[in-house]
mmCIF file of C-alpha atoms in Angstrom:
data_model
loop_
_atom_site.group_PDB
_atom_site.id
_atom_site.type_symbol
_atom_site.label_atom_id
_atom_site.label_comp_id
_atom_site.label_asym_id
_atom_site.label_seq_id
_atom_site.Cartn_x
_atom_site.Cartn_y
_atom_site.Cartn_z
ATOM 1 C CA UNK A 1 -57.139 82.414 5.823
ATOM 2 C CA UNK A 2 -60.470 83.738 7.371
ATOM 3 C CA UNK A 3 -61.834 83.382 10.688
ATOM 4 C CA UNK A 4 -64.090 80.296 9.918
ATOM 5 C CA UNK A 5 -61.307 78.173 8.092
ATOM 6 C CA UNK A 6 -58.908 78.819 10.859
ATOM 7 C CA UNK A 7 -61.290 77.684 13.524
ATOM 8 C CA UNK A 8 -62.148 74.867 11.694
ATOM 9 C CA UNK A 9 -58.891 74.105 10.921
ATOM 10 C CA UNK A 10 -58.019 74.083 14.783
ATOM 11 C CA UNK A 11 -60.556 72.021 15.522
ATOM 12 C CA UNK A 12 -59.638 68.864 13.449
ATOM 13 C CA UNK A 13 -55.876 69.433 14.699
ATOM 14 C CA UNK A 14 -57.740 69.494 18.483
ATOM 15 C CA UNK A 15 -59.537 66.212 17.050
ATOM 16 C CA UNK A 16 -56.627 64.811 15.463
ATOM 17 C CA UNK A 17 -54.559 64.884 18.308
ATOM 18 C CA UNK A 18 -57.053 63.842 20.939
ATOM 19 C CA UNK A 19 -57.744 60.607 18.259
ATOM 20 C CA UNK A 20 -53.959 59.957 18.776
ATOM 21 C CA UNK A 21 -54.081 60.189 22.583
ATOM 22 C CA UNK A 22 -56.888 57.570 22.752
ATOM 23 C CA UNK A 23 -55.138 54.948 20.292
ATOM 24 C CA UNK A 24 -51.627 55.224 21.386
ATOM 25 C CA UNK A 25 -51.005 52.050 24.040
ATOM 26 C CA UNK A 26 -51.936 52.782 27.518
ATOM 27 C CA UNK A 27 -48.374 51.566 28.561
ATOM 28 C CA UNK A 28 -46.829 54.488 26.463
ATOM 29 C CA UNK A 29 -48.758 57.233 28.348
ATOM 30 C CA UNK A 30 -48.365 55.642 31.604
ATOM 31 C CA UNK A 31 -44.441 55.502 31.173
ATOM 32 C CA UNK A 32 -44.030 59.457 30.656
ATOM 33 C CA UNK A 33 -44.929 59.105 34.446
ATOM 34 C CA UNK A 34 -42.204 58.597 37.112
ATOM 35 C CA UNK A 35 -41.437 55.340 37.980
ATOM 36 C CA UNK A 36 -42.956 53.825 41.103
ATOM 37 C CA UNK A 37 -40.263 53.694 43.762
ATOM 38 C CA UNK A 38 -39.689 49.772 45.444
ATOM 39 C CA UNK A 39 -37.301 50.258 48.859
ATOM 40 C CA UNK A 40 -36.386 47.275 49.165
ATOM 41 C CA UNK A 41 -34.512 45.744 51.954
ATOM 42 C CA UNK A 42 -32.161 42.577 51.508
ATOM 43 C CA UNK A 43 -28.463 41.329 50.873
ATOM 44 C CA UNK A 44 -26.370 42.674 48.248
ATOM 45 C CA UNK A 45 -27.225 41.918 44.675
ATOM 46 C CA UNK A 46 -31.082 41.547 45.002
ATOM 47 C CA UNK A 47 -31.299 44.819 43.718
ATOM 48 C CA UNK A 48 -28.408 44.636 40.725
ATOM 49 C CA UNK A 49 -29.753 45.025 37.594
ATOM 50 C CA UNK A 50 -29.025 41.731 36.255
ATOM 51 C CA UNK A 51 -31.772 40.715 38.632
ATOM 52 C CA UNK A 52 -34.220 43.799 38.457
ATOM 53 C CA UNK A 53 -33.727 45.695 35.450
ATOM 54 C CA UNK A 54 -35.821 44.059 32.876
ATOM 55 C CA UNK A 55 -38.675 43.925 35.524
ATOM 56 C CA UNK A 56 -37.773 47.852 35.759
ATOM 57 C CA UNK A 57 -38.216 48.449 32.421
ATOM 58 C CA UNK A 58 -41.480 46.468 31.942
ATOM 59 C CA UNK A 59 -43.476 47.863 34.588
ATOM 60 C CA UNK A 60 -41.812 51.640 35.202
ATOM 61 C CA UNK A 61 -40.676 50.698 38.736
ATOM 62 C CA UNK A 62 -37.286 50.978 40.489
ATOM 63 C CA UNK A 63 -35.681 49.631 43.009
ATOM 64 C CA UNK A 64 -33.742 51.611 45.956
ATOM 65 C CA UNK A 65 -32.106 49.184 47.920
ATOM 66 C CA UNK A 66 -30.874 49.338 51.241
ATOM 67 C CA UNK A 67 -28.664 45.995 51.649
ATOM 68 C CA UNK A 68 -27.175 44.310 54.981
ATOM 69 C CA UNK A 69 -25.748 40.897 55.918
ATOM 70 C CA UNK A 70 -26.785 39.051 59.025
ATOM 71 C CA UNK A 71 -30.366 38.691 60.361
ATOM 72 C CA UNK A 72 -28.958 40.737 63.388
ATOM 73 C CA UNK A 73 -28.254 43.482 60.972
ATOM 74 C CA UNK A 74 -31.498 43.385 59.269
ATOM 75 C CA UNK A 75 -33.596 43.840 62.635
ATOM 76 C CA UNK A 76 -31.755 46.271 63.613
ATOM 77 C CA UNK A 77 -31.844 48.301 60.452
ATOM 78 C CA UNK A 78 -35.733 47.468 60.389
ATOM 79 C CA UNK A 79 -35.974 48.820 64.244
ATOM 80 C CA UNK A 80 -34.205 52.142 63.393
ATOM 81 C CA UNK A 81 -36.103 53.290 60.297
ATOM 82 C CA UNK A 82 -39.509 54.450 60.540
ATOM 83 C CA UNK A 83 -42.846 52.214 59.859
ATOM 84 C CA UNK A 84 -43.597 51.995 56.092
ATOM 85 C CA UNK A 85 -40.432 52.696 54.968
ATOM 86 C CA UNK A 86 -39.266 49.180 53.669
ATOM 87 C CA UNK A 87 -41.904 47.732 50.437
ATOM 88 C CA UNK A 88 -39.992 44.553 50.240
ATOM 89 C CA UNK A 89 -38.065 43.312 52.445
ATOM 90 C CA UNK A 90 -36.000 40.168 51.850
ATOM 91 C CA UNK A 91 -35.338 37.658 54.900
ATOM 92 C CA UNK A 92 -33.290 35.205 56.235
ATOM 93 C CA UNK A 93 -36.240 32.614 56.864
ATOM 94 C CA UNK A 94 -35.156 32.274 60.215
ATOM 95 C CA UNK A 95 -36.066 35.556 61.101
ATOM 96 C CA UNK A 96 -39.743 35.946 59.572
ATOM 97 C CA UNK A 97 -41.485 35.164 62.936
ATOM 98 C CA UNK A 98 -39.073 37.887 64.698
ATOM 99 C CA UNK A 99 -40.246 40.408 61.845
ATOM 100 C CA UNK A 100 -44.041 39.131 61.962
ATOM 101 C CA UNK A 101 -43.861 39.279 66.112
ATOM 102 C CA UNK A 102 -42.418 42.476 65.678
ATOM 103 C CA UNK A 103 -45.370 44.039 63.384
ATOM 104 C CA UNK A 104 -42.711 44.786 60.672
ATOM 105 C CA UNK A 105 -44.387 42.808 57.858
ATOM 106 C CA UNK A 106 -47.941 41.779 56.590
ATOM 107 C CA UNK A 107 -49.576 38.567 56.374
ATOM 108 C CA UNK A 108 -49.424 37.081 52.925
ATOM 109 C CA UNK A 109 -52.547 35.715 50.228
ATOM 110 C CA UNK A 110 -50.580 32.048 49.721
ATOM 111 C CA UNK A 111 -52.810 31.768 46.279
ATOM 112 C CA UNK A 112 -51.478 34.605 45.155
ATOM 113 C CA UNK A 113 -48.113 32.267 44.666
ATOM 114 C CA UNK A 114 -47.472 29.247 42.840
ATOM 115 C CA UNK A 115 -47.237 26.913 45.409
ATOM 116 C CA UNK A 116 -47.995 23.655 43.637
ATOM 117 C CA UNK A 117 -44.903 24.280 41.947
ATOM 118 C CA UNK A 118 -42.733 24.186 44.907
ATOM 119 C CA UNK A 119 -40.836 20.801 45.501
ATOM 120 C CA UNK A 120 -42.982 19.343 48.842
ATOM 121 C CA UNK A 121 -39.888 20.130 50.549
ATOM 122 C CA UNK A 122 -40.521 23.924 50.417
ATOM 123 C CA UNK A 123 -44.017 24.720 50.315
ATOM 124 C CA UNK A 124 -44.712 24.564 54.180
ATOM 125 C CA UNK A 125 -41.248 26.093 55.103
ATOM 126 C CA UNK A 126 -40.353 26.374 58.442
ATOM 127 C CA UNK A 127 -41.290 29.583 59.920
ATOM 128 C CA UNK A 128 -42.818 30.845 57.035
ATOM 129 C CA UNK A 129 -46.027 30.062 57.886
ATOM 130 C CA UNK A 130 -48.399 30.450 61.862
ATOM 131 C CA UNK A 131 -50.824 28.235 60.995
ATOM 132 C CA UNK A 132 -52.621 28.968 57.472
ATOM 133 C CA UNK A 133 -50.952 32.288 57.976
ATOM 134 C CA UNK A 134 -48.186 33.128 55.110
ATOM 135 C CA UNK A 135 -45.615 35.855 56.011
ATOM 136 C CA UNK A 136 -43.109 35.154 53.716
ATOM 137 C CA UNK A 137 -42.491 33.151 50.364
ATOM 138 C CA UNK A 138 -39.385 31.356 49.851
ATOM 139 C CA UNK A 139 -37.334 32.768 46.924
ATOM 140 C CA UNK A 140 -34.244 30.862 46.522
ATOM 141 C CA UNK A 141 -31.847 29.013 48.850
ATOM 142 C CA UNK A 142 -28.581 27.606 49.141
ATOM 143 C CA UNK A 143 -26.199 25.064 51.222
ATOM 144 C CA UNK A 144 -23.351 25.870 54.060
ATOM 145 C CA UNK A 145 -20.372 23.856 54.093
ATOM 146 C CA UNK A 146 -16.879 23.516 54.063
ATOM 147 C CA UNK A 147 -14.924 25.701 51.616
ATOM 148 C CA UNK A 148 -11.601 25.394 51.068
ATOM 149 C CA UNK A 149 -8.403 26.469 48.713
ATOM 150 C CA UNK A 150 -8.528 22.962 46.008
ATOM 151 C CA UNK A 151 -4.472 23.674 45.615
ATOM 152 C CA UNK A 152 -4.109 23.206 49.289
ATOM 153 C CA UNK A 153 -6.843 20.776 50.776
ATOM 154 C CA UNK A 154 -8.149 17.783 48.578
ATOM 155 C CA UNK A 155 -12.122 17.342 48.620
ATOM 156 C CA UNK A 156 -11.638 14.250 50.853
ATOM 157 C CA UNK A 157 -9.887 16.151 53.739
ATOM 158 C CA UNK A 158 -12.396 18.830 53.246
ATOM 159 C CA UNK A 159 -15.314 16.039 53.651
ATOM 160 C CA UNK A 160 -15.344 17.234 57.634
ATOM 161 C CA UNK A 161 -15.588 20.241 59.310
ATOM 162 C CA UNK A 162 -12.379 19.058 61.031
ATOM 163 C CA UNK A 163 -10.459 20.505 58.627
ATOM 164 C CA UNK A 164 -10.909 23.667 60.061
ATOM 165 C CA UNK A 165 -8.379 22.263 62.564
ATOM 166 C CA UNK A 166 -5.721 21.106 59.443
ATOM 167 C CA UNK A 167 -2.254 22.200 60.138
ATOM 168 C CA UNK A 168 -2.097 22.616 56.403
ATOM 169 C CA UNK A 169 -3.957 25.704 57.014
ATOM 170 C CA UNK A 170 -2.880 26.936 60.278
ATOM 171 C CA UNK A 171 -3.545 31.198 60.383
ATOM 172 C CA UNK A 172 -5.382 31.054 56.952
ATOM 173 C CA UNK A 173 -8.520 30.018 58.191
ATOM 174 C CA UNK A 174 -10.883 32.990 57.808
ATOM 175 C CA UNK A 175 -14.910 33.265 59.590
ATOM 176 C CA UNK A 176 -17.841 35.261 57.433
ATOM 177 C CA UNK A 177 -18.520 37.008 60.382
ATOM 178 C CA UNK A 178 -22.112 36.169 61.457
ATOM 179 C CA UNK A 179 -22.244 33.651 64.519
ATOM 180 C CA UNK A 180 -25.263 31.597 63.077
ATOM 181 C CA UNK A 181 -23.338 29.838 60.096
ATOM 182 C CA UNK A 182 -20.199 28.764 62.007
ATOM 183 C CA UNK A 183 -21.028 27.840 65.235
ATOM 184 C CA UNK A 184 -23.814 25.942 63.796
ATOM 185 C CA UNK A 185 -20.813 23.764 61.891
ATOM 186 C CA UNK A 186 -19.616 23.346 64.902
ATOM 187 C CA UNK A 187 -22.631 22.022 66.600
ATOM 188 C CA UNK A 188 -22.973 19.777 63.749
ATOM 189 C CA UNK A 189 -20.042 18.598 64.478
ATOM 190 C CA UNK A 190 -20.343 17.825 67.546
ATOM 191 C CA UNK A 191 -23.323 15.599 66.356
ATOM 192 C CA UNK A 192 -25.971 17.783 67.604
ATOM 193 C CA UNK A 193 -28.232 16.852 64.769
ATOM 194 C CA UNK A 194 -31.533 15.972 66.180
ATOM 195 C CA UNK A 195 -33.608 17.911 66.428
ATOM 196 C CA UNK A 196 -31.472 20.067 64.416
ATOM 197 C CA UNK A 197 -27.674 22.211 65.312
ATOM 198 C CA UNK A 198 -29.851 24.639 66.628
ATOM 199 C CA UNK A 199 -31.456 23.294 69.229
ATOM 200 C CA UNK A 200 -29.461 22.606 71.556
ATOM 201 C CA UNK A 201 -28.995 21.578 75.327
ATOM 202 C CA UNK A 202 -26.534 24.244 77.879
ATOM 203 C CA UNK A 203 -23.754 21.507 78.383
ATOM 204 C CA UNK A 204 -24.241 21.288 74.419
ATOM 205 C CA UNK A 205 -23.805 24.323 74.071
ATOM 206 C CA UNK A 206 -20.958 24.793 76.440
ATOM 207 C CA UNK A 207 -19.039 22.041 74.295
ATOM 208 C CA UNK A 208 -19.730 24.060 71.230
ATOM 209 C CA UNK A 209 -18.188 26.935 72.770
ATOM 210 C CA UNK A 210 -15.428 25.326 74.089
ATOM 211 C CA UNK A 211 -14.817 23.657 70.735
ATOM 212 C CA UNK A 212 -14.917 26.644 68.793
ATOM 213 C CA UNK A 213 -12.418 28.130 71.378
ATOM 214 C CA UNK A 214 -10.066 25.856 70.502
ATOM 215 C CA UNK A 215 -10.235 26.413 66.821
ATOM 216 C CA UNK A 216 -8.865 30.217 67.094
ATOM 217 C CA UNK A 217 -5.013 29.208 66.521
ATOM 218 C CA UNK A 218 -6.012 28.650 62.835
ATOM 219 C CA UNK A 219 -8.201 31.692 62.461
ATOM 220 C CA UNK A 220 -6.300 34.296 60.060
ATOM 221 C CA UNK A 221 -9.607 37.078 59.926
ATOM 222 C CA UNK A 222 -13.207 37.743 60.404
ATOM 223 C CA UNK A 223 -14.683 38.707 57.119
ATOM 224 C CA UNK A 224 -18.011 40.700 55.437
ATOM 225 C CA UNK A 225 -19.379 40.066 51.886
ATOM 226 C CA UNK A 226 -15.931 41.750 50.313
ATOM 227 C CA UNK A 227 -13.389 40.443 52.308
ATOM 228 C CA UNK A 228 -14.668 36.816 52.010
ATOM 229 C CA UNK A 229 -14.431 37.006 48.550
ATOM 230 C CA UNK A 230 -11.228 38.973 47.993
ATOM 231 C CA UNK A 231 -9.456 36.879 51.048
ATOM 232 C CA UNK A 232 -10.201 33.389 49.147
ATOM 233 C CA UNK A 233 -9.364 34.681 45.677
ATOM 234 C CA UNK A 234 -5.569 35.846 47.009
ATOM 235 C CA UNK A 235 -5.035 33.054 48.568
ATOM 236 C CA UNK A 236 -4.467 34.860 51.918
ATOM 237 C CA UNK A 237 -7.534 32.092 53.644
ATOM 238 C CA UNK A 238 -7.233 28.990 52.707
ATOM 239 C CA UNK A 239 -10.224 27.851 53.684
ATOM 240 C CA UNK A 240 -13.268 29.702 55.286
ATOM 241 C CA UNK A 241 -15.720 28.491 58.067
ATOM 242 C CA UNK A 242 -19.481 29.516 57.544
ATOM 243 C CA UNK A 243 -19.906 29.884 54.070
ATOM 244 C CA UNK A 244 -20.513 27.789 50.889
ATOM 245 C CA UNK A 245 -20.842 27.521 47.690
ATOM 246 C CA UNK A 246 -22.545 30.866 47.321
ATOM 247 C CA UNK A 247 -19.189 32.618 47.716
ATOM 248 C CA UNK A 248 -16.868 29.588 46.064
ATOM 249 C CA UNK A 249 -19.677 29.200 42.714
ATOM 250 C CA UNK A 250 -18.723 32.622 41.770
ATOM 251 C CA UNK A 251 -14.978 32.243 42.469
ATOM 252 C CA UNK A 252 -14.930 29.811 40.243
ATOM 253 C CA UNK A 253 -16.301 31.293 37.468
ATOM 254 C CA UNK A 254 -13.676 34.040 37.752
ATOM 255 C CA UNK A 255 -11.008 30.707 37.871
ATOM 256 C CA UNK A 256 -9.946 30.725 41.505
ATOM 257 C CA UNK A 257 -9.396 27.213 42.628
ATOM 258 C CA UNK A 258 -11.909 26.939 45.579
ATOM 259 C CA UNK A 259 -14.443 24.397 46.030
ATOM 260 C CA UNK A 260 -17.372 23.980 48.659
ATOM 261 C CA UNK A 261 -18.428 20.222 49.861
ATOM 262 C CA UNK A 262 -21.146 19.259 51.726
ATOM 263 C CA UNK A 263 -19.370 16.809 54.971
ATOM 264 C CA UNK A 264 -19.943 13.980 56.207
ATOM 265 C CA UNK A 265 -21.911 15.718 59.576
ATOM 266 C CA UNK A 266 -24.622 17.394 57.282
ATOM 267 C CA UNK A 267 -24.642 20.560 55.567
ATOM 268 C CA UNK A 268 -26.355 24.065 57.017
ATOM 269 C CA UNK A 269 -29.742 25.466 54.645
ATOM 270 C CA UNK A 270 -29.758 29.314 53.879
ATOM 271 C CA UNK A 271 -32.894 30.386 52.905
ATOM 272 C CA UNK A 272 -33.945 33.634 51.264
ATOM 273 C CA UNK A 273 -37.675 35.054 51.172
ATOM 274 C CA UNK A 274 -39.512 37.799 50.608
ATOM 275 C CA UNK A 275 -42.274 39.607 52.835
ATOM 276 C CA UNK A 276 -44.132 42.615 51.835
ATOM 277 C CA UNK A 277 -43.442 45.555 54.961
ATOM 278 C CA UNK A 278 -45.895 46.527 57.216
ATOM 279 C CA UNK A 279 -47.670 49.727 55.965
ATOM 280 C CA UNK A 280 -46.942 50.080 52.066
ATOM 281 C CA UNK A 281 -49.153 51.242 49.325
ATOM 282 C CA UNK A 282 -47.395 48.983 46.740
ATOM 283 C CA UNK A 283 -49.142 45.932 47.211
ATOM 284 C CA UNK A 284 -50.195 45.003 43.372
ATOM 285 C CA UNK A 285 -46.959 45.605 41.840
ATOM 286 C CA UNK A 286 -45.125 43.436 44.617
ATOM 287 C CA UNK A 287 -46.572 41.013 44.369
ATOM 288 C CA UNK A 288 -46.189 41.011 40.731
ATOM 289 C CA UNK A 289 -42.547 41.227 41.431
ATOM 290 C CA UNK A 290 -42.765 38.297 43.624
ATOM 291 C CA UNK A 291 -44.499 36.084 40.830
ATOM 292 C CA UNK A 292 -41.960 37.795 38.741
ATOM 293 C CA UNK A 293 -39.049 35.969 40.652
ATOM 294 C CA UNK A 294 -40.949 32.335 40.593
ATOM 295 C CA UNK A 295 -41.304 32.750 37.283
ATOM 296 C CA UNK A 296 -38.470 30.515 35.157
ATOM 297 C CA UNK A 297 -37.308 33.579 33.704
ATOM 298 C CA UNK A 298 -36.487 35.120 37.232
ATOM 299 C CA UNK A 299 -35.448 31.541 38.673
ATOM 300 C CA UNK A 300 -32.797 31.281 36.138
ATOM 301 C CA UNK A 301 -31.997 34.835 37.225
ATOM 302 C CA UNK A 302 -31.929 34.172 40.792
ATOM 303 C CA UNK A 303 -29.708 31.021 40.558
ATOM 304 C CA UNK A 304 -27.074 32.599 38.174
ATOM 305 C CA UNK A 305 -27.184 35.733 40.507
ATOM 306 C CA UNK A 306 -24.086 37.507 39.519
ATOM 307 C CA UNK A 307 -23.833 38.784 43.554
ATOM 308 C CA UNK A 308 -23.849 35.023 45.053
ATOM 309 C CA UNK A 309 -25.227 31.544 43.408
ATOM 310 C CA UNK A 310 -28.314 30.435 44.482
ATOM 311 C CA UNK A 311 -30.770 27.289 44.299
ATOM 312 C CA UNK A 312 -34.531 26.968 43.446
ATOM 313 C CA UNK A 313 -37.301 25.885 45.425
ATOM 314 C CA UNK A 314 -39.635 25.177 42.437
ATOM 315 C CA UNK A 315 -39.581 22.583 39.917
ATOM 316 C CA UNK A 316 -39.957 24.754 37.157
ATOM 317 C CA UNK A 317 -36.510 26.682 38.104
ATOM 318 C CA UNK A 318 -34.923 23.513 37.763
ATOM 319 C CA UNK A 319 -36.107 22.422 34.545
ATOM 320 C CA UNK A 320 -35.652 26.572 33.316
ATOM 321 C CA UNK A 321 -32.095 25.980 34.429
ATOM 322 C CA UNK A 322 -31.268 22.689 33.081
ATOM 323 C CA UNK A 323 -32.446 23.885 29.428
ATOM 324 C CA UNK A 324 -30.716 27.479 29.931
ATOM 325 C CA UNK A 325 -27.327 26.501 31.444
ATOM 326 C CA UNK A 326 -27.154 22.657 31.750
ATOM 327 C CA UNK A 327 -23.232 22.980 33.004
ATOM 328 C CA UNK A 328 -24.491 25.332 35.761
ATOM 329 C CA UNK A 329 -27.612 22.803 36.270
ATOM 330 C CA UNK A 330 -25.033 19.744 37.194
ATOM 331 C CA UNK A 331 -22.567 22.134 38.996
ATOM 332 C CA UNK A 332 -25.350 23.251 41.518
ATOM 333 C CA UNK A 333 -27.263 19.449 41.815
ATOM 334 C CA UNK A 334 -30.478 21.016 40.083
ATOM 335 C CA UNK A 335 -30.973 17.914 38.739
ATOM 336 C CA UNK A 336 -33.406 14.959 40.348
ATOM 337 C CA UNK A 337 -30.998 12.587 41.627
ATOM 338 C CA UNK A 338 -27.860 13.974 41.521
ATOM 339 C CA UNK A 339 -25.451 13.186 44.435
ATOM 340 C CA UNK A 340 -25.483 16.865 45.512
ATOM 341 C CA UNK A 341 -29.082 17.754 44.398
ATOM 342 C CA UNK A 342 -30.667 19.678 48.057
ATOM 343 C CA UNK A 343 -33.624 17.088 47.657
ATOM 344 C CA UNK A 344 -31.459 14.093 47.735
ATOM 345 C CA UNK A 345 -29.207 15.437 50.503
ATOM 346 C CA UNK A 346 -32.628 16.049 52.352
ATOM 347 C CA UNK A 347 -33.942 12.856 52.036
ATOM 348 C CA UNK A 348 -30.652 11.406 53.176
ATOM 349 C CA UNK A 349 -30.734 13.705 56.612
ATOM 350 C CA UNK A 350 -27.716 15.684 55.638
ATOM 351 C CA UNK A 351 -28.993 18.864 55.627
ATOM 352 C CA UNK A 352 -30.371 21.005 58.253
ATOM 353 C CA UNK A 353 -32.420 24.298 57.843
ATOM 354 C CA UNK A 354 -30.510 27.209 59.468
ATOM 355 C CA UNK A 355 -32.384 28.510 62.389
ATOM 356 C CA UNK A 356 -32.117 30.950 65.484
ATOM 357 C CA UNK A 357 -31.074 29.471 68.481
ATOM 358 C CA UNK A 358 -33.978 27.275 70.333
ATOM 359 C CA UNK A 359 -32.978 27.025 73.533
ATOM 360 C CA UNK A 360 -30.562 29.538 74.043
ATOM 361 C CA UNK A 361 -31.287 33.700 73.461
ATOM 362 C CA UNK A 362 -30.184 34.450 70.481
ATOM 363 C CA UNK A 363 -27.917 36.909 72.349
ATOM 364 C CA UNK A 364 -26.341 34.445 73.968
ATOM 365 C CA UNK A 365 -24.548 33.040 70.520
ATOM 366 C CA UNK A 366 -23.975 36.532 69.671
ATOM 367 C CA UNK A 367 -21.887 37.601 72.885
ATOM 368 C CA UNK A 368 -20.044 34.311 72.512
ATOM 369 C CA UNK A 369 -18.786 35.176 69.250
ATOM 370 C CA UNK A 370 -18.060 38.873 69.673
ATOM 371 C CA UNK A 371 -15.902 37.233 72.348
ATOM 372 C CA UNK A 372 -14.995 34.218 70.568
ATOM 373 C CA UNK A 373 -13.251 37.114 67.937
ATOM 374 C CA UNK A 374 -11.562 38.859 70.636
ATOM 375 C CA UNK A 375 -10.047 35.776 72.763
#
C-alpha cells in the first residue's frame, strides 16, 4: 500500500466513524456517562427498585437513599447533614412548613404538576402550600386505624379504638413507636374532633394523657418498621395502636390474618410528598421524577408499593388502578363510592389529616410518650 492510499484510506475510516457518532441516538452516547446521582431522603421503600428502577434505567439516574421513620427523625437527620446534601426529600405533610421555615427546601412551580388531576380534596393540601407558594406536592397517602389479629378480634369489636382496652388482648397490644399516630387515636377518641385531634385544649390534652396512661397494662412492645410487621405476622401483638392498613395490606398478601378498619371516631390521614432540597443542581430531572410518580404508571406503582400500600390523590391513579389490579382497587376503596373510598369517608367527617400538635409544642407530645413508654 503506498503513502497516498493509506492516507486516504484513514481518512474515510476517520469519516466513517465520525458519520456513525452523529447518527447513533443521542440517548446511547449520553448513557456511556455515569448516572446522575438522586439522594433522596424518605421512608423505606421509596427508593426500592420496584418503585425507581425503570425510571433508573430510562433516564441514567440513581437513587441513594437515606430512609427514616417519624417526622422527628427526618428533621433531625435534615439538621445534621450539611446544606445541599438531600435532592429529594420525601415528607410527612405535616412537616413541610417546619422544613420550608427551616430553609431546608425550595419553593415549588405548581404548573409544573398536574394539578387538575388531583381529586379537589388534595390539590390545596394543608400545609403544602403559604399562600400561592407550593413547597411540596402530595404523592400518595393512606388511612390510620385500628388493626387487629382477624382470629382474635372480629371487625365489629375492632370498629373503636376501645379495643385497645379488650381483655382479649391484654399484653399483646403493640405501639409503632412515633407519638403522632397513637395519641392522636386517642384524642379522637376522646371526641376531640373539631377542629381536628390535633388541636387541642391543655385539660384536653391532660385527658389524653391520662387516657393513654391507662392503656399501658395491655401494651406488649414499642415497635419500628420491622418489628411492626414481624410482631403482627407471629402473632406475638394482637393488635397494634397507630398504624393501618399500610402495614396490615401487605400482611395480607403474604396470608396473615390481620385486618385494619376505619372506627366509628374517625380515622387519622398520612400523607406523603415530595419537596425538592434547598441548594441542588438537579432540578430538571426531579421534577421529571416527580411527574414520573403522578403519572398512572408510577401511581399504580406507588399504591402497590411492595414496602407499605398506599392511596392516590389523583383521579387518574384510580382509574390506572382499577384497570391494572381491580381486586387491589376494591380492597383499598379506590373506587368512587365505595364504603371505604378516602373521598367518601371525607365527605362523611371521618377522617382527619394528621398534623403536628396546634396548641401544644410538639415536644410536649414527644416527652409524654418517651415517658408514656417508660411508666
Amino acid at each position: 500500500m503506498t503513502r497516498s492510499t493509506f492516507t486516504l484510506s484513514r481518512r474515510r475510516l476517520l469519516a466513517g466513524a465520525a458519520g456513525a457518532a452523529l447518527t447513533t441516538p443521542m440517548i446511547n452516547r449520553a448513557w456511556a456517562a455515569d448516572p446522575v446521582q438522586i439522594n433522596m431522603l424518605a421512608w423505606y421503600g421509596h427508593a426500592e427498585p420496584d418503585i425507581v428502577a425503570e425510571f433508573e434505567a430510562a433516564n441514567n439516574v440513581k437513587f441513594v437513599p437515606k430512609y427514616y421513620a417519624g417526622g422527628d427523625n427526618m428533621l433531625g437527620l435534615i439538621a445534621q447533614s450539611p446544606p445541599g446534601t438531600y435532592d429529594l426529600i420525601l415528607s410527612d405533610a405535616e412537616f413541610v412548613q417546619q422544613l420550608n421555615m427551616a430553609g431546608y427546601i425550595e419553593e415549588m412551580d405548581p404548573s409544573l404538576y398536574p394539578f387538575d388531576d388531583f381529586w379537589p380534596e388534595y390539590q390545596n393540601f394543608p400545609g403544602h402550600w403559604t399562600g400561592d407558594q407550593l413547597w411540596s406536592v402530595m404523592v400518595r397517602f393512606g388511612l390510620l386505624g385500628v388493626s387487629y389479629n382477624s382470629n382474635v378480634m372480629t371487625r365489629e369489636e375492632a370498629m373503636s379504638y376501645n379495643a385497645f382496652w379488650n381483655p382479649k388482648i391484654t399484653g399483646k397490644l403493640g405501639h409503632f413507636d412515633w407519638h403522632l399516630p397513637s395519641l392522636g387515636q386517642v384524642s379522637l377518641l376522646m371526641g376531640n374532633r373539631d377542629p381536628s385531634p390535633f388541636d387541642i385544649s391543655e385539660d384536653a390534652w391532660e385527658a389524653v394523657m391520662d387516657k393513654t396512661l391507662s392503656l399501658k397494662p395491655q401494651v406488649g412492645g414499642y415497635f419500628d418498621y420491622g418489628g411492626t410487621f414481624a410482631s403482627l405476622k407471629n402473632g406475638e401483638m394482637l393488635a397494634m395502636a397507630g398504624i393501618g392498613d399500610w402495614i396490615t395490606g401487605v400482611l395480607q398478601k403474604d396470608g396473615a390474618p390481620v385486618a385494619s378498619v376505619i372506627p366509628e371516631e374517625g380515622g387519622i390521614q398520612w400523607t406523603e410528598s415530595y419537596s425538592i432540597g434547598k441548594g441542588t443542581t438537579k432540578h430538571e430531572i426531579i421534577n421529571k421524577f416527580i411527574n414520573y410518580m403522578l403519572s398512572p404508571e408510577g401511581q399504580v406503582k406507588s399504591i402497590k408499593m411492595a414496602a407499605y400500600p398506599g392511596l392516590s390523590p389523583l383521579k387518574s391513579g384510580w382509574k390506572a388502578i382499577q384497570e391494572a389490579d381491580p381486586a387491589e382497587a376494591k380492597r383499598s376503596g379506590l373506587i368512587e363510592g365505595d364504603d371505604q373510598s378516602p373521598i367518601k369517608l371525607l365527605s362523611e367527617g371521618r377522617l382527619f389529616f394528621r398534623d403536628i400538635p396546634r396548641q401544644q409544642d410538639l415536644e410536649d407530645w414527644n416527652d409524654f410518650w418517651s415517658e408514656y413508654k417508660t411508666a
